[in-house]
PDB file of C-alpha atoms in Angstrom:
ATOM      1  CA  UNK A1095     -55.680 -36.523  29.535  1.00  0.00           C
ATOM      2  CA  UNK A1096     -53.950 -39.314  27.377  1.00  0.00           C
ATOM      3  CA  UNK A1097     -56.286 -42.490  27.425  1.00  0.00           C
ATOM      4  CA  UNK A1098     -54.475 -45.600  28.975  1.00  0.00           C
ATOM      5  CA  UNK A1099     -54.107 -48.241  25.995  1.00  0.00           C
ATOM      6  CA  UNK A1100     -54.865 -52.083  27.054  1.00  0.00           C
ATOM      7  CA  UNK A1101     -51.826 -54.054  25.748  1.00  0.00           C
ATOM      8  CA  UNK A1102     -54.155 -55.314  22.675  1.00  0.00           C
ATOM      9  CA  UNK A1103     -55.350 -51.809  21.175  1.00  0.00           C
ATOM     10  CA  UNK A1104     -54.018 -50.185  18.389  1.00  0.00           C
ATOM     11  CA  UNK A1105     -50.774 -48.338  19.366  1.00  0.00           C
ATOM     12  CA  UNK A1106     -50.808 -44.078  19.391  1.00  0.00           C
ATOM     13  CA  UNK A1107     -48.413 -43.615  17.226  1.00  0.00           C
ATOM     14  CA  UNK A1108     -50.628 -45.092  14.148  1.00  0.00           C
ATOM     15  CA  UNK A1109     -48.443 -48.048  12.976  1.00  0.00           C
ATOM     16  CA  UNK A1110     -51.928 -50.539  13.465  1.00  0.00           C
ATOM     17  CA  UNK A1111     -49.428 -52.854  15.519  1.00  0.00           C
ATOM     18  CA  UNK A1112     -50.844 -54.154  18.624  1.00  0.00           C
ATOM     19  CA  UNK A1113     -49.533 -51.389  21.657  1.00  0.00           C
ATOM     20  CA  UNK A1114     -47.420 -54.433  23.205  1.00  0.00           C
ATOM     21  CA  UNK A1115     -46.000 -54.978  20.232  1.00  0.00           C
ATOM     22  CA  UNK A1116     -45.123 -51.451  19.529  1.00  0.00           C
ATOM     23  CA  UNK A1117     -44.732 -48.477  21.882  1.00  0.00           C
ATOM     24  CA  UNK A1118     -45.971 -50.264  25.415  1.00  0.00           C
ATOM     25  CA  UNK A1119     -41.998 -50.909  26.507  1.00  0.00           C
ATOM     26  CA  UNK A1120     -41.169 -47.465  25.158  1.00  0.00           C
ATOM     27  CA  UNK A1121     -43.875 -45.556  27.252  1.00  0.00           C
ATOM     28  CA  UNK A1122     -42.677 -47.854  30.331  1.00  0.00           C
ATOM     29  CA  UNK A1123     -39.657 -47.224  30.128  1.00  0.00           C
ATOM     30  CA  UNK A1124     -40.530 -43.134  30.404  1.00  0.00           C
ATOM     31  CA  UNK A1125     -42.755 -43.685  33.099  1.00  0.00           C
ATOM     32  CA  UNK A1126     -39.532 -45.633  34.869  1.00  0.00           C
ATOM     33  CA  UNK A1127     -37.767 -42.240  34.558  1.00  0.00           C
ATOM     34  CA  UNK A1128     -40.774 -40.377  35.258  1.00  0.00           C
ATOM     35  CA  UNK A1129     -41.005 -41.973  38.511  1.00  0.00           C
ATOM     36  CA  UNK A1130     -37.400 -41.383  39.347  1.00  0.00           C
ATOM     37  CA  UNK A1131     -37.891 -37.694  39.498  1.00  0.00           C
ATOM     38  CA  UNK A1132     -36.953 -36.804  35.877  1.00  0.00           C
ATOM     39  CA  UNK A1133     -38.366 -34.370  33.508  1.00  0.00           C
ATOM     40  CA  UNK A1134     -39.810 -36.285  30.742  1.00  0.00           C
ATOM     41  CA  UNK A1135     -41.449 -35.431  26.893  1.00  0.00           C
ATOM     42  CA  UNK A1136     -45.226 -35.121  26.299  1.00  0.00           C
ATOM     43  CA  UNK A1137     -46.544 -37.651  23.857  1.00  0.00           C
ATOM     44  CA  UNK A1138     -47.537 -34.655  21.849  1.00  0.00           C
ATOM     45  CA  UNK A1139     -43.897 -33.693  20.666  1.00  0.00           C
ATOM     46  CA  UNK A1140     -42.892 -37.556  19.807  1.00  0.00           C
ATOM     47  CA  UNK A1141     -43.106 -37.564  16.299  1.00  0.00           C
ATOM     48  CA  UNK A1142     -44.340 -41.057  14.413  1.00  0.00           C
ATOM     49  CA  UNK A1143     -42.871 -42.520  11.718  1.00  0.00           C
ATOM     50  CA  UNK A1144     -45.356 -40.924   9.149  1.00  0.00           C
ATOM     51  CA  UNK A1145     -44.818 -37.459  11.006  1.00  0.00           C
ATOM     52  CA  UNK A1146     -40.693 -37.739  10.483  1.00  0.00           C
ATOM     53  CA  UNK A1147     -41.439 -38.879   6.726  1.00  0.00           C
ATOM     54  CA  UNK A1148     -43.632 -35.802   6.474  1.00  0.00           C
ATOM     55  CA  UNK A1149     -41.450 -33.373   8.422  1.00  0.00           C
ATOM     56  CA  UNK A1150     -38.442 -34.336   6.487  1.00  0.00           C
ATOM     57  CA  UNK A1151     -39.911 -33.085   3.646  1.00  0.00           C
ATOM     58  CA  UNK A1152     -40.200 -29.584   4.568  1.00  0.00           C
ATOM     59  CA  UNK A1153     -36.630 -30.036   5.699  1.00  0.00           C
ATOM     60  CA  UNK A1154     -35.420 -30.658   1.826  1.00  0.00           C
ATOM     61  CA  UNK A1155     -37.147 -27.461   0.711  1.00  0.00           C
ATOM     62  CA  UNK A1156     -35.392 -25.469   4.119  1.00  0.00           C
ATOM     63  CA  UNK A1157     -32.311 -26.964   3.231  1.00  0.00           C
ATOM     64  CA  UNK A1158     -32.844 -26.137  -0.616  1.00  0.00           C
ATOM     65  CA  UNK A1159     -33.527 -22.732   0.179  1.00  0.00           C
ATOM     66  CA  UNK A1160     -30.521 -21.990   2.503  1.00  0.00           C
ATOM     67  CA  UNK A1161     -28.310 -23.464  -0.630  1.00  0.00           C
ATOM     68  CA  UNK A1162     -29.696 -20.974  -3.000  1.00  0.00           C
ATOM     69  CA  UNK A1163     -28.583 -18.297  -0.289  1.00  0.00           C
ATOM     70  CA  UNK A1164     -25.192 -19.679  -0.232  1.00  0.00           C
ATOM     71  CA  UNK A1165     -25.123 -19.281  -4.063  1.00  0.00           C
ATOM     72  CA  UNK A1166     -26.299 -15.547  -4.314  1.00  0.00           C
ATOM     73  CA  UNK A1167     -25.220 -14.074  -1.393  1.00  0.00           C
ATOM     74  CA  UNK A1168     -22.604 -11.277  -1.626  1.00  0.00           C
ATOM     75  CA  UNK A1169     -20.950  -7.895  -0.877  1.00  0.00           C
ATOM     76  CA  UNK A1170     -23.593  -4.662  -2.074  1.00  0.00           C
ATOM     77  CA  UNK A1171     -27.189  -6.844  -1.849  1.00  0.00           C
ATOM     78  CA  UNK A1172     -29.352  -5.569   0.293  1.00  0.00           C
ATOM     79  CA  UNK A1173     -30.988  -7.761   3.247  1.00  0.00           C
ATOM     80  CA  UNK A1174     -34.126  -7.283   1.441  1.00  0.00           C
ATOM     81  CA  UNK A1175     -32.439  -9.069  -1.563  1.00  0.00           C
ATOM     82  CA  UNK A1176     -32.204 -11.704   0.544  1.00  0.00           C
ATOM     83  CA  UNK A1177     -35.359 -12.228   1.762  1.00  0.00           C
ATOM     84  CA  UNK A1178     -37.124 -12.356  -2.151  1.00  0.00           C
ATOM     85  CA  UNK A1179     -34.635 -15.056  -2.972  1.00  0.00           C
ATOM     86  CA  UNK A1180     -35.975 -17.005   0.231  1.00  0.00           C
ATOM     87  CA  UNK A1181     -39.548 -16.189  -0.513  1.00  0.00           C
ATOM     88  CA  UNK A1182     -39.637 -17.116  -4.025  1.00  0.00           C
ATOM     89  CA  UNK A1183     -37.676 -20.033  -4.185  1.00  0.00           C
ATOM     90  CA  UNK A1184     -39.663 -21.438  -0.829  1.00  0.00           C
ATOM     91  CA  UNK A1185     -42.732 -20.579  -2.972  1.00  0.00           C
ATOM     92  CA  UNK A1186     -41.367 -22.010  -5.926  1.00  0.00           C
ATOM     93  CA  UNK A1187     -40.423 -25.732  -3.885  1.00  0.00           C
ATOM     94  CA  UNK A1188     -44.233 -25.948  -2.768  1.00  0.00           C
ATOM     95  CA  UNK A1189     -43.953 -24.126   0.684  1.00  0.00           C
ATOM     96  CA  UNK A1190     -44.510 -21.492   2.734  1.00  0.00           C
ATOM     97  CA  UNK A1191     -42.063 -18.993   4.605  1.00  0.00           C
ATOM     98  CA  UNK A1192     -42.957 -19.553   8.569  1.00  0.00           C
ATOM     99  CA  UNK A1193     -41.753 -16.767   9.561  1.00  0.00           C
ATOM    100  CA  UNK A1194     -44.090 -14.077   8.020  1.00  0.00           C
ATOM    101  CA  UNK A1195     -47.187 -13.135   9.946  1.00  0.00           C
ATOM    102  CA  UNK A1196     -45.588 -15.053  12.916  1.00  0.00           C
ATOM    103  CA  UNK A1197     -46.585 -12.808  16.117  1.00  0.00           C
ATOM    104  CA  UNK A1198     -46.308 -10.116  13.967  1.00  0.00           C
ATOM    105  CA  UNK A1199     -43.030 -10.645  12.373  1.00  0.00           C
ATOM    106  CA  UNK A1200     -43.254  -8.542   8.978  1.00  0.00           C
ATOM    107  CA  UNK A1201     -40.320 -10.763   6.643  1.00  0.00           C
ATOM    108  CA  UNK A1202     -39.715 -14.116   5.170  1.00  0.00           C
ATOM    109  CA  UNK A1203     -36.538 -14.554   6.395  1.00  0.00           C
ATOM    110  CA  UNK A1204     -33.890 -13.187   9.579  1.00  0.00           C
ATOM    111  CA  UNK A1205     -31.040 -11.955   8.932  1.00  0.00           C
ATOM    112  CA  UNK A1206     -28.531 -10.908  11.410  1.00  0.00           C
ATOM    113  CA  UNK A1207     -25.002  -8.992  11.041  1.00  0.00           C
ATOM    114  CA  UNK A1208     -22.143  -8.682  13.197  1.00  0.00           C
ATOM    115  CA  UNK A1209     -24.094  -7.482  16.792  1.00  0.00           C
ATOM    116  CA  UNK A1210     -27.328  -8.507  15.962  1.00  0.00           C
ATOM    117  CA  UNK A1211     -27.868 -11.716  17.762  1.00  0.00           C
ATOM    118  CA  UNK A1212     -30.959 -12.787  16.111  1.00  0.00           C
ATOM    119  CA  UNK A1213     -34.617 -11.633  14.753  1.00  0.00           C
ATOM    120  CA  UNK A1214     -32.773  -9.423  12.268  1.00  0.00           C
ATOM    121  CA  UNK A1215     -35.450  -7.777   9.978  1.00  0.00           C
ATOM    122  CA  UNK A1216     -34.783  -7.351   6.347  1.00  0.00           C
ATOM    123  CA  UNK A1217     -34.933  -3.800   4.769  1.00  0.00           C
ATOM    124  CA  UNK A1218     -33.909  -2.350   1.221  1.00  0.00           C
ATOM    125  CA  UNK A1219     -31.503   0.199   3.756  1.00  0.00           C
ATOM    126  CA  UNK A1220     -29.369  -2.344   5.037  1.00  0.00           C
ATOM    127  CA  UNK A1221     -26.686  -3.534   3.014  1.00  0.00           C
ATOM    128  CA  UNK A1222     -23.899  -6.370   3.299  1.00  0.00           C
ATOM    129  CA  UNK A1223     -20.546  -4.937   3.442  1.00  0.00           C
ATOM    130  CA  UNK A1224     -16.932  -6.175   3.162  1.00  0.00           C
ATOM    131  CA  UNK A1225     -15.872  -7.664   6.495  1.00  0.00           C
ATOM    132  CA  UNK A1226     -19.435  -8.276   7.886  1.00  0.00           C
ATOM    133  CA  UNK A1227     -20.870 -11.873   9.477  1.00  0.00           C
ATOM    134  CA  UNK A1228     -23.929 -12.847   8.812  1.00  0.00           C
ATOM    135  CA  UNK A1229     -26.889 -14.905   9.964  1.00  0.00           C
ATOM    136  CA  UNK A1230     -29.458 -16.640   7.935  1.00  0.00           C
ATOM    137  CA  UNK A1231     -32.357 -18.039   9.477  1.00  0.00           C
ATOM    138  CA  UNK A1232     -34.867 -19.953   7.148  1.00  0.00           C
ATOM    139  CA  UNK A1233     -37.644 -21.487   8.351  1.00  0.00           C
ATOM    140  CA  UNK A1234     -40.215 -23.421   6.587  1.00  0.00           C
ATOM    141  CA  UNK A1235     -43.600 -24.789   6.451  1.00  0.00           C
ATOM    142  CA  UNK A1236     -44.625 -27.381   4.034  1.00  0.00           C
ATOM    143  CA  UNK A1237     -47.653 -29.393   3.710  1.00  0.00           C
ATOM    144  CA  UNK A1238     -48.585 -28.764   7.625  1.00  0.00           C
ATOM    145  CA  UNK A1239     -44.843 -29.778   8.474  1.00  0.00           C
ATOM    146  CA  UNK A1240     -42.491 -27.066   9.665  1.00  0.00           C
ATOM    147  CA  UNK A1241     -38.095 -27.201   9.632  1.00  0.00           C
ATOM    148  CA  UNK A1242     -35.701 -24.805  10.683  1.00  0.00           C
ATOM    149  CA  UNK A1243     -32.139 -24.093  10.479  1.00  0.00           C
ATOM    150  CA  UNK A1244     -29.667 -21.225   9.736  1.00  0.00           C
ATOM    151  CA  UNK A1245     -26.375 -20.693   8.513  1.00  0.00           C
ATOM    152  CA  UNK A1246     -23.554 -18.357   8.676  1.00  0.00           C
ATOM    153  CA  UNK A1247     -21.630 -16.309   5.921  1.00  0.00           C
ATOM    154  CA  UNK A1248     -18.299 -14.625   5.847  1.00  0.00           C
ATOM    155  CA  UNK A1249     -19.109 -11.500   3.376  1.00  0.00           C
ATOM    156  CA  UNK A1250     -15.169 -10.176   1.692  1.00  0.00           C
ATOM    157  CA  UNK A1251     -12.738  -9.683   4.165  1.00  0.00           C
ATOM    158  CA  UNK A1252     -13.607 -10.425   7.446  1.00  0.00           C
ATOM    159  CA  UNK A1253     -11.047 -10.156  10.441  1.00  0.00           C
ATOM    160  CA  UNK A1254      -9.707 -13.241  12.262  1.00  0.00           C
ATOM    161  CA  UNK A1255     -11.339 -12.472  14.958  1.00  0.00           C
ATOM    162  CA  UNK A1256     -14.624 -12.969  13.500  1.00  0.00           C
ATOM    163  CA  UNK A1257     -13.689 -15.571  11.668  1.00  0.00           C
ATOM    164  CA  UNK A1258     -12.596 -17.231  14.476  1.00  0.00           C
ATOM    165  CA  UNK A1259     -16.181 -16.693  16.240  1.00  0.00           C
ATOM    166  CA  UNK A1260     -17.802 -18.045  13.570  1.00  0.00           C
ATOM    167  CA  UNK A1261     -15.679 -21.338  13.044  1.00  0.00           C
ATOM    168  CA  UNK A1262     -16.089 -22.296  17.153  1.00  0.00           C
ATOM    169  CA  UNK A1263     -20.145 -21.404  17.105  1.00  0.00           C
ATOM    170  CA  UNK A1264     -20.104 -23.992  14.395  1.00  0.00           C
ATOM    171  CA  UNK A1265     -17.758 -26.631  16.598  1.00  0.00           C
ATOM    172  CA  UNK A1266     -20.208 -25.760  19.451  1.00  0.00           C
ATOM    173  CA  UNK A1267     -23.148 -26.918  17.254  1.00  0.00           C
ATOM    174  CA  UNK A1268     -21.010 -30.074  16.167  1.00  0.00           C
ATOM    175  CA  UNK A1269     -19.842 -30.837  19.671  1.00  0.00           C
ATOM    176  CA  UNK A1270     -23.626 -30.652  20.952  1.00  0.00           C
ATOM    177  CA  UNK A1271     -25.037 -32.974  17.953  1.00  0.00           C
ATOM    178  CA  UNK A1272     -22.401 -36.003  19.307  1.00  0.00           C
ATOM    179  CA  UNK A1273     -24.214 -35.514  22.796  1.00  0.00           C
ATOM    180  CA  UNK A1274     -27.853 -36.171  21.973  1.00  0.00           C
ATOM    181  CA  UNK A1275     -28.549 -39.976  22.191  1.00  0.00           C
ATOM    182  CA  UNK A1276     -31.740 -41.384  23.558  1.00  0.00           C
ATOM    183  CA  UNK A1277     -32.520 -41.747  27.329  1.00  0.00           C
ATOM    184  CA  UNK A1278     -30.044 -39.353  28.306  1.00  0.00           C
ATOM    185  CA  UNK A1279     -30.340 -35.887  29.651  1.00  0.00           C
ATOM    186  CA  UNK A1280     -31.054 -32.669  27.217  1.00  0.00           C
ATOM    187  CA  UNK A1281     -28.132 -30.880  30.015  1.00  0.00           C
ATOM    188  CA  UNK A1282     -25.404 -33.364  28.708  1.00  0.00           C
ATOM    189  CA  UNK A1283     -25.825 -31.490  25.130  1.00  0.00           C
ATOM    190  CA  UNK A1284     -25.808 -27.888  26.565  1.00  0.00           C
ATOM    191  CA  UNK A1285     -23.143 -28.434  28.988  1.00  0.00           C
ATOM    192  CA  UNK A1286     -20.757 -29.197  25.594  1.00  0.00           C
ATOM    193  CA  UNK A1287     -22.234 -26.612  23.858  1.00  0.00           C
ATOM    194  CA  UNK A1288     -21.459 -24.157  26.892  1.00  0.00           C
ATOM    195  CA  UNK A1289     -18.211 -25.742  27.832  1.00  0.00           C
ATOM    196  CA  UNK A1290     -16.631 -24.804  24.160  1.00  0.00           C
ATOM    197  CA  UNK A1291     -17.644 -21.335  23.793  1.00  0.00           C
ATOM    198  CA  UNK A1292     -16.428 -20.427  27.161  1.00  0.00           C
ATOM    199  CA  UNK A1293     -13.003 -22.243  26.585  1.00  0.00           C
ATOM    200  CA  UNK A1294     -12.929 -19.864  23.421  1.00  0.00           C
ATOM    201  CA  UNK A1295     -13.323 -16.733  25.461  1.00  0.00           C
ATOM    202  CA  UNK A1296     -16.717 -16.648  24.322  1.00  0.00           C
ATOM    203  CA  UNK A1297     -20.362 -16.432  25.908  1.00  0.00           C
ATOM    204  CA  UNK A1298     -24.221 -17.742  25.419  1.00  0.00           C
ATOM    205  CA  UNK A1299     -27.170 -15.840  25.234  1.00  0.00           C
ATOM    206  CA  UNK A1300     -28.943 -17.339  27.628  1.00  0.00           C
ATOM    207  CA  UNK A1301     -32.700 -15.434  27.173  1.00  0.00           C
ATOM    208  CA  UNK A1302     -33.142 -17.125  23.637  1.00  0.00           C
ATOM    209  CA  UNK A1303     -32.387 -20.703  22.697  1.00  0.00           C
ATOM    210  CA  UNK A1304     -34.191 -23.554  20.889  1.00  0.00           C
ATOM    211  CA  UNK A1305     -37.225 -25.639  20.666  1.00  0.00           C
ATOM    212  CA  UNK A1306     -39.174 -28.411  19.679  1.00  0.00           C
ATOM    213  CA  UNK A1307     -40.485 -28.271  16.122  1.00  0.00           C
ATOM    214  CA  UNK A1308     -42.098 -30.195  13.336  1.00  0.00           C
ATOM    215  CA  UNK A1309     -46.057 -30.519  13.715  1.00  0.00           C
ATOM    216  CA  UNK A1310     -46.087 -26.590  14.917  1.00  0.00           C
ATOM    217  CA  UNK A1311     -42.746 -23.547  14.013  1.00  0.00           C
ATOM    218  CA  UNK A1312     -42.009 -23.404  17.716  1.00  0.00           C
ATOM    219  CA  UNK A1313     -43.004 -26.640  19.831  1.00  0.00           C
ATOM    220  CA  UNK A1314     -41.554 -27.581  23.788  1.00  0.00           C
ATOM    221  CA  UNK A1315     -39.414 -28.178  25.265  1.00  0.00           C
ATOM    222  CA  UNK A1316     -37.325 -24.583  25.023  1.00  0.00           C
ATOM    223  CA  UNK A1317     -33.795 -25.481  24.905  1.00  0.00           C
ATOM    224  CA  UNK A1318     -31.096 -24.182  26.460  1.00  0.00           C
ATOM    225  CA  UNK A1319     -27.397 -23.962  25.578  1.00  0.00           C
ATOM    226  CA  UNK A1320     -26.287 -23.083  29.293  1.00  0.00           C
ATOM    227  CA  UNK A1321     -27.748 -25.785  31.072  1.00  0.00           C
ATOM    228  CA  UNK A1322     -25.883 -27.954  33.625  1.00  0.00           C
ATOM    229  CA  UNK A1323     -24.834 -31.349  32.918  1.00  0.00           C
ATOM    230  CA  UNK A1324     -27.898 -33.329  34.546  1.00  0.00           C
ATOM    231  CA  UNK A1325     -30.081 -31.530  34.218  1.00  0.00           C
ATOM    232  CA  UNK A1326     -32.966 -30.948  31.446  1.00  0.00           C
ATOM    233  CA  UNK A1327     -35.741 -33.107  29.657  1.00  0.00           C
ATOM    234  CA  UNK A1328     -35.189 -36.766  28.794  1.00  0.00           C
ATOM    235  CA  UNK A1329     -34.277 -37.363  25.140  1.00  0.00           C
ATOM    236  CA  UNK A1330     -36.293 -39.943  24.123  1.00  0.00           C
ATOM    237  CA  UNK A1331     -36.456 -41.859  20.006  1.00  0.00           C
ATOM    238  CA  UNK A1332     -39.281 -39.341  18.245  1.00  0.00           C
ATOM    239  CA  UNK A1333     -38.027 -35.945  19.840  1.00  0.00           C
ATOM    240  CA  UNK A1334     -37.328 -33.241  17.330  1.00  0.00           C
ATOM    241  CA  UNK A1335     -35.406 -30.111  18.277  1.00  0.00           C
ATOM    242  CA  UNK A1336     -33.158 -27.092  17.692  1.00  0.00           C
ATOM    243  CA  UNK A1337     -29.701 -26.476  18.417  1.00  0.00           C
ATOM    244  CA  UNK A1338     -28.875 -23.226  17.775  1.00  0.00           C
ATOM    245  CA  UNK A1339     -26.208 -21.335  20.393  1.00  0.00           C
ATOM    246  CA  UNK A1340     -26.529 -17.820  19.454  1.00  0.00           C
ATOM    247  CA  UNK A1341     -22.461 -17.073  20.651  1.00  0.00           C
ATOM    248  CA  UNK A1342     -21.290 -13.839  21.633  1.00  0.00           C
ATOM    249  CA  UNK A1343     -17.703 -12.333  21.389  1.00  0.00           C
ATOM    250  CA  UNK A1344     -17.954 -10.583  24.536  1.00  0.00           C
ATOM    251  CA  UNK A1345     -20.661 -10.641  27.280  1.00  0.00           C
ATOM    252  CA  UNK A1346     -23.842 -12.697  27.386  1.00  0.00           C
ATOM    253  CA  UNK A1347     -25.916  -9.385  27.641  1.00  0.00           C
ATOM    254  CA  UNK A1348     -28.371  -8.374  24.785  1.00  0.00           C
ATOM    255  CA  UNK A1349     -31.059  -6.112  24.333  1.00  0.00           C
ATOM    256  CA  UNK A1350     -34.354  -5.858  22.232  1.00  0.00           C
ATOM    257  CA  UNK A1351     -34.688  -3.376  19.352  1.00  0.00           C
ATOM    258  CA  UNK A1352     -37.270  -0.947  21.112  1.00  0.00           C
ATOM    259  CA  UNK A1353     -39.037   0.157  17.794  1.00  0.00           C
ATOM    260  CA  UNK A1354     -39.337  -3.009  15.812  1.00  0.00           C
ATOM    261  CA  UNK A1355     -39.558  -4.734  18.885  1.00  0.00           C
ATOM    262  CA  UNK A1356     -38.028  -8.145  17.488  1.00  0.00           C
ATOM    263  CA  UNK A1357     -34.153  -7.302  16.768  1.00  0.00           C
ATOM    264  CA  UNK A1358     -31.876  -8.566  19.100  1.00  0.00           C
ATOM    265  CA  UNK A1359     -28.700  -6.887  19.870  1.00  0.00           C
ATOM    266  CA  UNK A1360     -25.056  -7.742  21.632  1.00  0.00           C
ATOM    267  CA  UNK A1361     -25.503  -4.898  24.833  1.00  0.00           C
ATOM    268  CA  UNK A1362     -21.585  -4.185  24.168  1.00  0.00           C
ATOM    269  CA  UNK A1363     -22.037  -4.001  20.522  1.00  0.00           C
ATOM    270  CA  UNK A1364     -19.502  -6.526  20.160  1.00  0.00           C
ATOM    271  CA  UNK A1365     -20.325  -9.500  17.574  1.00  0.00           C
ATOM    272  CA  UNK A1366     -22.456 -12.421  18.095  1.00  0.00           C
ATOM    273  CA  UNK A1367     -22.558 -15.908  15.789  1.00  0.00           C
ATOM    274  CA  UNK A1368     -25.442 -18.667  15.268  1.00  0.00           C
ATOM    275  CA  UNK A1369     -25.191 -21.933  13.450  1.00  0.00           C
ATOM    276  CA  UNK A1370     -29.030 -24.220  13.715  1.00  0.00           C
ATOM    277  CA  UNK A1371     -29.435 -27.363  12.686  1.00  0.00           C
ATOM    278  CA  UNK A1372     -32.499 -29.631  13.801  1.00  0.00           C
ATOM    279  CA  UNK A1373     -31.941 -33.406  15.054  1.00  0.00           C
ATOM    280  CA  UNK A1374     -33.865 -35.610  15.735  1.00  0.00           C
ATOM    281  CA  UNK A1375     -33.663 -38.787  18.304  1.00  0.00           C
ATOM    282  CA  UNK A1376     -33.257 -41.982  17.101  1.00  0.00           C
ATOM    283  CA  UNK A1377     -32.778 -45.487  18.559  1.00  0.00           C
ATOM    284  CA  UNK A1378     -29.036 -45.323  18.638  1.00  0.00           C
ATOM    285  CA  UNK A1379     -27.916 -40.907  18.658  1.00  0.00           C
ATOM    286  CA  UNK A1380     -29.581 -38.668  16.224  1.00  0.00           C
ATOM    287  CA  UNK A1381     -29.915 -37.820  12.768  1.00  0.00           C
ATOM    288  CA  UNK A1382     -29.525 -34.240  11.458  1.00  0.00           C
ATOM    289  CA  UNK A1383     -32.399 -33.192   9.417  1.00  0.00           C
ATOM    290  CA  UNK A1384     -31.522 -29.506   8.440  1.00  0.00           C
ATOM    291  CA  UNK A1385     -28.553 -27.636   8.402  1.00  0.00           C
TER     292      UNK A1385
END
């Protein structure tokens, strides 16, 4: 239960301004929507101005390390290859890899080719070959401050048709950025997200999407990429979160790896793309904070 604050105490968010002179109009103005049936954010995942200063940090070293993928990535390395240059040069920036030891999942990194929709596991077997696409999915924790985002690689020759895949996932990322401004609806994003892939021929997976993050790896709200235009959580200044459409050539359908029990696979084996970047809210639209 969040104690009401009297318009002369200290506001929440730690700025040692009076409340009315800080965040008592903001939290009105949620409880206005609140009242008017919508769904709206938790204090708890409204990040303060020290929390964004700290939070952006770990975003530098995520975005650091994705760079020094982009530089060493190539046709023969293994997966595994991969996930040492993402451990040591995390470890070598001051952080920490999020994804190891997180409910059990054994790497540093995920990497995903051609069907595998996401949650791909790196192994010293599985090797990058001419005409594959590929998903990188770094995700960092720094200082108590976690940041997220993924990219996507053409490896040699890959066919127009996958190239093509990978080029419209990354429009459907860019399309859903220009729809998050404060005090709309989190649908209004989704819906543009959707609406591109399927004028593309394409579909969403609809099982996994994105989240809230900064304070903890995976925070709320979940977020969806095949939600309806009104519909969804408030965005409000402060909210931090994911977008990440995980697009499929052919059908939505997937299925989980029964014997690692994290890969995630295209159910008609045909490929799937991801682009992630993490936004967050600001007075005015949003601000990307890792790509």
């Amino acid at each position: 239960m969040i104690r009401k604050l009297n318009k002369d105490d200290n506001c929440w968010c730690g700025s040692q301004k009076k409340y009315i002179d800080c965040h008592c109009e903001f939290d009105e103005k949620i409880e206005y929507y609140k009242s008017l049936g919508y769904t709206v954010p938790s204090r708890d995942i409204i990040k303060t101005n020290r929390q964004i200063e700290r939070i952006k940090e770990s975003c530098k070293i995520n975005i650091a390390v994705l760079d020094k993928v982009a530089e060493h990535i190539r046709e023969g390395m293994t997966t595994l290859e991969i996930d040492k240059i993402v451990s040591e040069t995390t470890k070598a920036l001051g952080g920490t890899c999020a994804p190891l030891g997180f409910e059990g999942y054994p790497r540093s990194v995920c990497v995903s080719i051609n069907e595998v929709v996401c949650h791909g596991i790196p192994s010293e077997r599985t090797i990058l070959k001419d005409g594959d696409i590929v998903n990188i999915d770094v995700s960092t924790r720094y200082r108590g401050c976690y940041s997220d985002s993924s990219r996507m690689f053409c490896i040699g020759n890959v066919s127009e048709a996958k190239k093509k895949l990978v080029e419209v996932t990354k429009e459907c990322v860019e399309l859903g950025v220009k729809e998050v401004k404060p005090w709309r609806l989190m649908g209004e994003m989704s819906n543009a997200v959707n609406k591109h892939a399927m004028k593309n021929g394409y579909s969403i997976v609809k099982e996994v999407g994105g989240h809230g993050i900064g304070l903890e790896f995976h925070e709320n709200p979940f977020v969806s990429y095949v939600a309806k235009s009104g519909t969804g959580m408030l965005m409000v200044p402060g909210m931090m979160f994911t977008i990440e459409p995980m697009v499929n050539m052919g059908s939505n359908k997937v299925f989980v790896d029964k014997y690692d029990g994290w890969t995630i696979y295209t159910r008609d084996g045909k490929p799937s793309a991801q682009w992630e970047v993490t936004v967050l809210v600001t007075q005015d639209g949003c601000e990307v904070i890792t790509y």
